[in-house]
PDB file of C-alpha atoms in Angstrom:
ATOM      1  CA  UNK C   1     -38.825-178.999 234.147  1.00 67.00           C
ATOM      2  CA  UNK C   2     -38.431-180.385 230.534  1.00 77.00           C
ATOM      3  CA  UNK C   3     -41.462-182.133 229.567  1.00 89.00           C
ATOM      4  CA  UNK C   4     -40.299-183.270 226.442  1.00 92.00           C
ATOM      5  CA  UNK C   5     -36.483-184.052 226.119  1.00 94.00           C
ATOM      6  CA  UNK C   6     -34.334-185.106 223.298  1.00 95.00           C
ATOM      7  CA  UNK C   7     -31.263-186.583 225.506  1.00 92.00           C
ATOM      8  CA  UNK C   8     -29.212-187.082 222.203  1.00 94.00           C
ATOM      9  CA  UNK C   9     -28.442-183.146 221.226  1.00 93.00           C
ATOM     10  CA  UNK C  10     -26.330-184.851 218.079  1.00 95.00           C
ATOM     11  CA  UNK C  11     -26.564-187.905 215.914  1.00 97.00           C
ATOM     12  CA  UNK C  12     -24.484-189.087 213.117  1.00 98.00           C
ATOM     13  CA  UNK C  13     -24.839-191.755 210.765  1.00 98.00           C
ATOM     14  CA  UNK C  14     -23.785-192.682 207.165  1.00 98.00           C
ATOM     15  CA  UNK C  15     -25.593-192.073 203.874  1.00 97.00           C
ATOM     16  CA  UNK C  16     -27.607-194.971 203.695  1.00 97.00           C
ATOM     17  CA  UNK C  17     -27.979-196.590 207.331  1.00 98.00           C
ATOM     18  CA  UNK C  18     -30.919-195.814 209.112  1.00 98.00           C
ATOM     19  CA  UNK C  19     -31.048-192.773 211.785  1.00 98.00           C
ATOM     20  CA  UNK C  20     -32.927-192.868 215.233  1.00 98.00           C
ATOM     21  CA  UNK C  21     -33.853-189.792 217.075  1.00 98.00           C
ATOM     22  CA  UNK C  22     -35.358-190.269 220.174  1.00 98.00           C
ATOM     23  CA  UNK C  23     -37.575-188.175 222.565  1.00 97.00           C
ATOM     24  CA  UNK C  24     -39.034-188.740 225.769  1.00 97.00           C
ATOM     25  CA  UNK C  25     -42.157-187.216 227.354  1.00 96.00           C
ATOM     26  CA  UNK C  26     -43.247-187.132 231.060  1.00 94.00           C
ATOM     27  CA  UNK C  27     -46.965-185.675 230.216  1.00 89.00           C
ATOM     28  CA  UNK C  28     -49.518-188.684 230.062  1.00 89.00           C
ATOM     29  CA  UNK C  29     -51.810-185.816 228.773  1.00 87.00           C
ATOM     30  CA  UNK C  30     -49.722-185.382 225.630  1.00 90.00           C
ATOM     31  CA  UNK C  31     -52.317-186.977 223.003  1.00 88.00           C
ATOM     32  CA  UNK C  32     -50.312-186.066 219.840  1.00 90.00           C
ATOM     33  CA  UNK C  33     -46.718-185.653 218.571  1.00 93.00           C
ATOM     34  CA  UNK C  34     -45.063-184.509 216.066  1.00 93.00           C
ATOM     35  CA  UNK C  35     -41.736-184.420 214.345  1.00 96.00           C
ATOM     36  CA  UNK C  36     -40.339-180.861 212.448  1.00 95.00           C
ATOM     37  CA  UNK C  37     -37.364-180.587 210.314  1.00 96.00           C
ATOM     38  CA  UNK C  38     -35.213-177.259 210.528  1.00 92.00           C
ATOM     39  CA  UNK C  39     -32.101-176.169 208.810  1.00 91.00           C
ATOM     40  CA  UNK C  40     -30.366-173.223 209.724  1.00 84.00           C
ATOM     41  CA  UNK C  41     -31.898-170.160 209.511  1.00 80.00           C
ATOM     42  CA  UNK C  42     -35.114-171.548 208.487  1.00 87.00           C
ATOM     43  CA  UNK C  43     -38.367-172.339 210.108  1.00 89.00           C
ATOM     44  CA  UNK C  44     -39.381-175.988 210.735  1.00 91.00           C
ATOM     45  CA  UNK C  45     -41.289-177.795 208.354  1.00 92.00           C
ATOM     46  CA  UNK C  46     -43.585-180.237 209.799  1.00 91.00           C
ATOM     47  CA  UNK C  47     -42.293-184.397 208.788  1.00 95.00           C
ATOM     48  CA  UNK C  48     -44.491-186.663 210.543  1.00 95.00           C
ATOM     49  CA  UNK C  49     -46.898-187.138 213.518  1.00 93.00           C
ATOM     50  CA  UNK C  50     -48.529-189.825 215.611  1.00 95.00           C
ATOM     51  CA  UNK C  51     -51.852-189.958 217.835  1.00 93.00           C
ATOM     52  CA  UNK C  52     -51.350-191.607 220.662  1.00 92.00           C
ATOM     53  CA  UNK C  53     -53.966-193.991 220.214  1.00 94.00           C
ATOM     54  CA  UNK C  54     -51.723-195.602 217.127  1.00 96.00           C
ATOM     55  CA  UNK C  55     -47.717-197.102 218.007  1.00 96.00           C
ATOM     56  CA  UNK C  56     -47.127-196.667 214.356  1.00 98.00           C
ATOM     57  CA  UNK C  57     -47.162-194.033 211.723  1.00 97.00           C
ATOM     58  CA  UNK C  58     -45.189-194.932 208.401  1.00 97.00           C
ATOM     59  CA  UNK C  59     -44.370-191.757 205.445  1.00 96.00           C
ATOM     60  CA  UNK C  60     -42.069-192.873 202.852  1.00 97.00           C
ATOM     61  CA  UNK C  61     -38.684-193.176 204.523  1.00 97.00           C
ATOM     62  CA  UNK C  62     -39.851-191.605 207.686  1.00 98.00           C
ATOM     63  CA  UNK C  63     -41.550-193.790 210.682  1.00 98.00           C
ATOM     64  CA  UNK C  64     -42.742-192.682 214.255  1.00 98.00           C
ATOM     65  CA  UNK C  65     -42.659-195.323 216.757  1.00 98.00           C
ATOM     66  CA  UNK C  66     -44.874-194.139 219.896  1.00 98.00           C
ATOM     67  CA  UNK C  67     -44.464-196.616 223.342  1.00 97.00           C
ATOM     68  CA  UNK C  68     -46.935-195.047 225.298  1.00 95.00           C
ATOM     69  CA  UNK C  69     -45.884-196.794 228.469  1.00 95.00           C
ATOM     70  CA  UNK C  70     -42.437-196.098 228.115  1.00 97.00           C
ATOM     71  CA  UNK C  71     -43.363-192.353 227.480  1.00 96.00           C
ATOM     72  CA  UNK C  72     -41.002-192.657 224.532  1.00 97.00           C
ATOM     73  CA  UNK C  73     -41.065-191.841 220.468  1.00 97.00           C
ATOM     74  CA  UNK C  74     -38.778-192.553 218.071  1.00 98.00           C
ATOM     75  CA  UNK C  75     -37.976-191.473 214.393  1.00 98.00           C
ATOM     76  CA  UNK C  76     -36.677-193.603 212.199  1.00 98.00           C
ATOM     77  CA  UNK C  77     -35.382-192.473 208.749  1.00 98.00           C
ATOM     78  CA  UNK C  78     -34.361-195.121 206.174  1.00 97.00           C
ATOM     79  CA  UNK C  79     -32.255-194.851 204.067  1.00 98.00           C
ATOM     80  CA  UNK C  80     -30.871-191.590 205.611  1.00 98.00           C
ATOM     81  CA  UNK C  81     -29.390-189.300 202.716  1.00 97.00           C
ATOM     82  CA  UNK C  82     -26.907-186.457 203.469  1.00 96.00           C
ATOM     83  CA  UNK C  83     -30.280-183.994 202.630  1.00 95.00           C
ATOM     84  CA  UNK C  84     -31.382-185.282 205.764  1.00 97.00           C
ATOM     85  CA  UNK C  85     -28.853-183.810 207.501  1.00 97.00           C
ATOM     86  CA  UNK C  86     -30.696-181.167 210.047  1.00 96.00           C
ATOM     87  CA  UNK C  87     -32.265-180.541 213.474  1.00 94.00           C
ATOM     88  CA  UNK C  88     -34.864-182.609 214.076  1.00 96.00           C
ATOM     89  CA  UNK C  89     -37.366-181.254 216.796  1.00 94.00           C
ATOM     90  CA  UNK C  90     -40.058-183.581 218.458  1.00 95.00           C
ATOM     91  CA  UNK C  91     -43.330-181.630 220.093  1.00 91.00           C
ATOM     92  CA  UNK C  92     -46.075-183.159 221.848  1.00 91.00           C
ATOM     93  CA  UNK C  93     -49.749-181.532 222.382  1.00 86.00           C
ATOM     94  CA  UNK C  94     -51.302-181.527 224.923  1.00 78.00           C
ATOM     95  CA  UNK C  95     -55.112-183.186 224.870  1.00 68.00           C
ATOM     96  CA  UNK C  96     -57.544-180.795 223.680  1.00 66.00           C
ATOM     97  CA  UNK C  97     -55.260-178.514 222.764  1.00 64.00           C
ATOM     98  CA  UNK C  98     -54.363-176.115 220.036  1.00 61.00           C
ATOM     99  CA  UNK C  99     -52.279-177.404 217.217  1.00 56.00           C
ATOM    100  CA  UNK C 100     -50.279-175.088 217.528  1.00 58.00           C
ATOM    101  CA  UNK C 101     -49.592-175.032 221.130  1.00 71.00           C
ATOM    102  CA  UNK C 102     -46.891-177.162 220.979  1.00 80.00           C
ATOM    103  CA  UNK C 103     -44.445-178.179 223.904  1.00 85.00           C
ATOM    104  CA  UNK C 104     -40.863-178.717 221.750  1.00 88.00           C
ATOM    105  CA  UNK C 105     -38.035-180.713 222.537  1.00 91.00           C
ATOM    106  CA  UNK C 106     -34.315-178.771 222.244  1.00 90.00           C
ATOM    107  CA  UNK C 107     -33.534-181.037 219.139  1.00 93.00           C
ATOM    108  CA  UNK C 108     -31.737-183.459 217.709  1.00 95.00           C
ATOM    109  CA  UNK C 109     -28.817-182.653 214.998  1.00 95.00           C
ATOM    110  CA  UNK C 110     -28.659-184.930 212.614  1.00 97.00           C
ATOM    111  CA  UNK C 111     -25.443-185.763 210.415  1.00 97.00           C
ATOM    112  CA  UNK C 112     -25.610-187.558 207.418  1.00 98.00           C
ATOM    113  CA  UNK C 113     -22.073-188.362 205.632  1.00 96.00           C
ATOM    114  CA  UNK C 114     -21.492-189.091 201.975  1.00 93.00           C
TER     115      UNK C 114
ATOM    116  CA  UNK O   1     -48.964-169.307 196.934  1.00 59.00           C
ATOM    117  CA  UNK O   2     -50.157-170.172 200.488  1.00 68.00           C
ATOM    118  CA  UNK O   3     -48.103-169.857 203.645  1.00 91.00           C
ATOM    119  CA  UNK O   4     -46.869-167.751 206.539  1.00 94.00           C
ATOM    120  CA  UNK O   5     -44.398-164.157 206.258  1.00 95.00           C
ATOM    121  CA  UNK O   6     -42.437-163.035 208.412  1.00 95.00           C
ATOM    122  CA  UNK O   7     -40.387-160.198 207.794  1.00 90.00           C
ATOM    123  CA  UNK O   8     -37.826-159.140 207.776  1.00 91.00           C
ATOM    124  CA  UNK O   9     -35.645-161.910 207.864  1.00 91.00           C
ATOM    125  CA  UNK O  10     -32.663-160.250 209.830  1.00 93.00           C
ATOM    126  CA  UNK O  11     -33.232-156.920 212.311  1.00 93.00           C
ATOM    127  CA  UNK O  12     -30.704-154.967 213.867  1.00 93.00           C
ATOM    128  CA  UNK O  13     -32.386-152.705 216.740  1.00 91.00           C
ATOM    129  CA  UNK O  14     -30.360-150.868 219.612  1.00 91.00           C
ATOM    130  CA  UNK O  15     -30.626-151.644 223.224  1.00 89.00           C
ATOM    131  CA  UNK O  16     -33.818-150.095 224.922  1.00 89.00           C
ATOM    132  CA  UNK O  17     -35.604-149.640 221.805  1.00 91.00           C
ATOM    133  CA  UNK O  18     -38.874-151.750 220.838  1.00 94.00           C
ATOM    134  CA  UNK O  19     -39.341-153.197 217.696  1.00 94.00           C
ATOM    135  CA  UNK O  20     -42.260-155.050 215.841  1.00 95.00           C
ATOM    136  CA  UNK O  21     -41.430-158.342 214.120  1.00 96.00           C
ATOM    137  CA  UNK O  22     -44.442-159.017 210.889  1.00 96.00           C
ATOM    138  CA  UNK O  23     -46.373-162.452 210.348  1.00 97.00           C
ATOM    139  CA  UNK O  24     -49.142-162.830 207.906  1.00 97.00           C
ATOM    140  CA  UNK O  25     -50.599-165.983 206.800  1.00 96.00           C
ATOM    141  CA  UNK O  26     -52.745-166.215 203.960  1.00 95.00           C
ATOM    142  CA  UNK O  27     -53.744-170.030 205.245  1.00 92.00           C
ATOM    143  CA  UNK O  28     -57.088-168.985 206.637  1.00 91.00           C
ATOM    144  CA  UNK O  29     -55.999-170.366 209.718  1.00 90.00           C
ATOM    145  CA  UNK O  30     -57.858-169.286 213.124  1.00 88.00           C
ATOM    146  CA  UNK O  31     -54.744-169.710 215.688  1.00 88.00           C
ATOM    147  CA  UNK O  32     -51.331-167.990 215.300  1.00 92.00           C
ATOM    148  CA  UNK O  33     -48.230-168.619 217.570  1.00 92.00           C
ATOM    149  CA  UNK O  34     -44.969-166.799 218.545  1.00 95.00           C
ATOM    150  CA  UNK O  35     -42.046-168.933 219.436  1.00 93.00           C
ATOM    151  CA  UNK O  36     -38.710-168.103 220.568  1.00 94.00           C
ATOM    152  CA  UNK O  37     -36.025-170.108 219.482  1.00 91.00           C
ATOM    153  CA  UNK O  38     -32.089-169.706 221.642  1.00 89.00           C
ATOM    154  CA  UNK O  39     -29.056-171.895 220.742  1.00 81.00           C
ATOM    155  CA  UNK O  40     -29.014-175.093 222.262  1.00 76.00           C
ATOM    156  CA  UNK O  41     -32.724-174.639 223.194  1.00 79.00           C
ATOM    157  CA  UNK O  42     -36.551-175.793 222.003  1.00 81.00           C
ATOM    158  CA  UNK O  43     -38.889-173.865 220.606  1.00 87.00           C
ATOM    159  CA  UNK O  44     -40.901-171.624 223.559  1.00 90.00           C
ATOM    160  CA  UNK O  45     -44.129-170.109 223.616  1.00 89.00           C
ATOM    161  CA  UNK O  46     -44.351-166.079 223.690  1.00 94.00           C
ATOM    162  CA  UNK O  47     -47.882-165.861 222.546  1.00 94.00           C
ATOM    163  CA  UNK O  48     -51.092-167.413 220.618  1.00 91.00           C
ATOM    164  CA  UNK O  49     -54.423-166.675 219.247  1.00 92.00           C
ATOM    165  CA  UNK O  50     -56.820-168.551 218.956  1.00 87.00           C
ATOM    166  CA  UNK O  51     -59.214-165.985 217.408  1.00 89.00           C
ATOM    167  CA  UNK O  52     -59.092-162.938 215.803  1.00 93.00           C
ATOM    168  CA  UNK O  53     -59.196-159.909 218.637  1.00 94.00           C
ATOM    169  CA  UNK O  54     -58.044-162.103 221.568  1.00 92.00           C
ATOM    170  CA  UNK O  55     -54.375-163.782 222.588  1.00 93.00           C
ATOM    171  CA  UNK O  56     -52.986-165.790 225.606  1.00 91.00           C
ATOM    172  CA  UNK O  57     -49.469-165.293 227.265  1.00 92.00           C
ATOM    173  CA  UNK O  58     -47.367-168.613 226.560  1.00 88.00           C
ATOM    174  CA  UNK O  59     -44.572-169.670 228.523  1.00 86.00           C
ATOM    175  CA  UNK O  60     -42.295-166.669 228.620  1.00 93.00           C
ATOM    176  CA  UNK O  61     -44.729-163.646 227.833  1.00 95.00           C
ATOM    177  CA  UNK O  62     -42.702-161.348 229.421  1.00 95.00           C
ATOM    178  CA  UNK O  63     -40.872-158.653 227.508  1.00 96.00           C
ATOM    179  CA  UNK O  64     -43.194-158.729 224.529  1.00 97.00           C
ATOM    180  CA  UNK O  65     -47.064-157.840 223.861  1.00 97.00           C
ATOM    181  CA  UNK O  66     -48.989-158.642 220.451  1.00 98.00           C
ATOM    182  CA  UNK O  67     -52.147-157.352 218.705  1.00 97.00           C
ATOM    183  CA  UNK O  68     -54.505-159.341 216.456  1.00 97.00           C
ATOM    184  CA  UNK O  69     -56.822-156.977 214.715  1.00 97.00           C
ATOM    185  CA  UNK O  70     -57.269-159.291 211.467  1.00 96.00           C
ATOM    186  CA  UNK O  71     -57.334-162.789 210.945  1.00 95.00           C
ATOM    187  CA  UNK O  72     -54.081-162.961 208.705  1.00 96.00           C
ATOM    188  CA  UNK O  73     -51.466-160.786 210.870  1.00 97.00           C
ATOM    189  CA  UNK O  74     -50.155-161.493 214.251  1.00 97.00           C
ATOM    190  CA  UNK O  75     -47.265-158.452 214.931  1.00 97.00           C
ATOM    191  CA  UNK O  76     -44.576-159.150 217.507  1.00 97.00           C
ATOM    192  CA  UNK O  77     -43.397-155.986 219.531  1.00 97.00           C
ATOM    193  CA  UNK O  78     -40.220-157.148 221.774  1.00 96.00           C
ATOM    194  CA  UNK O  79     -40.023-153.995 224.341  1.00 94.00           C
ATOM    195  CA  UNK O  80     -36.906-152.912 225.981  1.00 88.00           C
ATOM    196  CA  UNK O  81     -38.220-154.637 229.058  1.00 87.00           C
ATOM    197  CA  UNK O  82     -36.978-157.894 227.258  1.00 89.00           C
ATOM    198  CA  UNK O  83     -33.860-158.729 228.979  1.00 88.00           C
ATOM    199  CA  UNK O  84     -32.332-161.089 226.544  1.00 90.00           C
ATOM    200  CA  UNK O  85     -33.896-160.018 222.917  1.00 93.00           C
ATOM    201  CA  UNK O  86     -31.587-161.473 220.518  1.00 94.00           C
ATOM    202  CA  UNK O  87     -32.886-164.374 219.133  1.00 94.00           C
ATOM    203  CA  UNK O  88     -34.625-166.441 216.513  1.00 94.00           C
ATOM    204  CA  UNK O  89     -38.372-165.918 215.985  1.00 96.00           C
ATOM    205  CA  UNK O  90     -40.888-168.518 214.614  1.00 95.00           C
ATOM    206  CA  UNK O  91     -43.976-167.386 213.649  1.00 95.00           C
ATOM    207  CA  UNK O  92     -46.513-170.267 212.903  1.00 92.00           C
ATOM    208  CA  UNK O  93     -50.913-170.997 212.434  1.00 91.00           C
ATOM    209  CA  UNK O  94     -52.448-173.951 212.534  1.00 85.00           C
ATOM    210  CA  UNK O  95     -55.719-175.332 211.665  1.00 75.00           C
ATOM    211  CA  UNK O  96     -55.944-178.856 212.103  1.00 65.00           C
ATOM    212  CA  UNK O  97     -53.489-181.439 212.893  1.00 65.00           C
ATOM    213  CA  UNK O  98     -50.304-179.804 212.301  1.00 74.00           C
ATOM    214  CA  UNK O  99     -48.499-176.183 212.706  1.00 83.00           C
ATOM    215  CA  UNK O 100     -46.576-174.557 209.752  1.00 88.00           C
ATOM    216  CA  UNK O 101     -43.925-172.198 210.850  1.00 92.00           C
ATOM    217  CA  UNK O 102     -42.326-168.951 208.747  1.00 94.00           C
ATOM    218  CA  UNK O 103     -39.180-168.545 207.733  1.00 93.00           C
ATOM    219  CA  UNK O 104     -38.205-166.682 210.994  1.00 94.00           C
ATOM    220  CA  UNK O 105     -36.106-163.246 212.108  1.00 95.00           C
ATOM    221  CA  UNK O 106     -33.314-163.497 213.879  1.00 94.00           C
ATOM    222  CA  UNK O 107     -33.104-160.294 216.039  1.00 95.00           C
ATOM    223  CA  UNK O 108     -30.154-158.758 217.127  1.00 94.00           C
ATOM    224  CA  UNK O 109     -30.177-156.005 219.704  1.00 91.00           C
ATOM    225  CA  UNK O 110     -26.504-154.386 220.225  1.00 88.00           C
TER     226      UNK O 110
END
């Protein structure tokens, strides 16, 4: 049973619109998420993260929305740019746990057009 | 510069035969992870350490065993009792609030 599920395994937007990836969790132990970045053939690169104890975490063009009762996150990337365009992951951790004992989503790809 | 190695990058092994997939991290970090990654799929646990000499199965142990005799190098061995080997494998450590993942090896058993 998926614990943390991206229901949306493709997204695309235009150059300059914003993007939102969502991911859903079913763990009320889950005290911290996390959003990674991967391109092909690569390994992810951590973007942002959020505690749980916060709804909001801003970076530059990259926010994290957490609605704890909804057991929901989003990512929101504005203005998305075609070097945006990749699989975006979202990974919860459980409390007290490692950071990297992650529970991972199956990802989101992400389009960005010219 | 700092950061995590895996090599090599692509591995070609015959059925029934084990191989050993590298990571070393020069990030001083305590805890080291093997992940698993198929098309269409997450990122699943095969292994962590949290400390130098001692690991914990993850979510799909089976197949694979690790050693972790210094603090920087976490070796892979996927054993022919894997059923499905070919893959992508992430290699990551972590410290504080975030994991940082290698480049990866995508294994390819014919």
């Amino acid at each position: 049973d998926q614990q943390v599920k991206q229901n949306s395994p493709s997204l695309s937007v235009q150059e300059g619109r914003i993007s939102i990836l969502n991911c859903d969790y079913t763990n009320s132990m889950f005290d911290y998420f996390l959003w990674y970045k991967k391109y092909p053939a690569e390994g992810p690169t951590f973007l942002i993260s959020i505690s749980s104890i916060k709804d909001k975490n801003e970076d530059g063009r990259f926010t994290v929305f957490l609605n704890k009762s909804a057991k929901h996150l989003s990512l929101h990337i504005v203005p998305s740019q075609p070097g945006d365009s990749a699989v975006y992951f979202c990974a919860a951790r459980f409390y007290g746990g490692s950071q990297g004992n992650l529970i991972f989503g199956k990802g989101t790809k992400l389009s960005v057009k010219p | 510069d700092g950061g995590i190695t895996q090599s090599p990058k692509y591995l070609f092994r015959k059925e029934g035969q084990n191989v050993t997939l590298s990571c070393e991290q020069n990030l001083n970090h305590d805890a080291m992870y093997w992940y698993r990654q198929d098309p269409g799929q997450g990122l699943r646990l095969i292994y962590y350490s949290q400390i130098v000499n001692d690991f914990q199965k993850g979510d799909i142990a089976e197949g694979y065993s690790v050693s972790r005799e210094k603090k920087e190098s976490f070796p892979l061995t996927v054993t022919s009792a894997q059923k499905n080997p070919t893959a992508f494998y992430l290699c990551a450590s972590s410290r504080n609030t975030e994991a940082f993942f290698g480049q990866g090896t995508r294994l390819t058993v014919v």
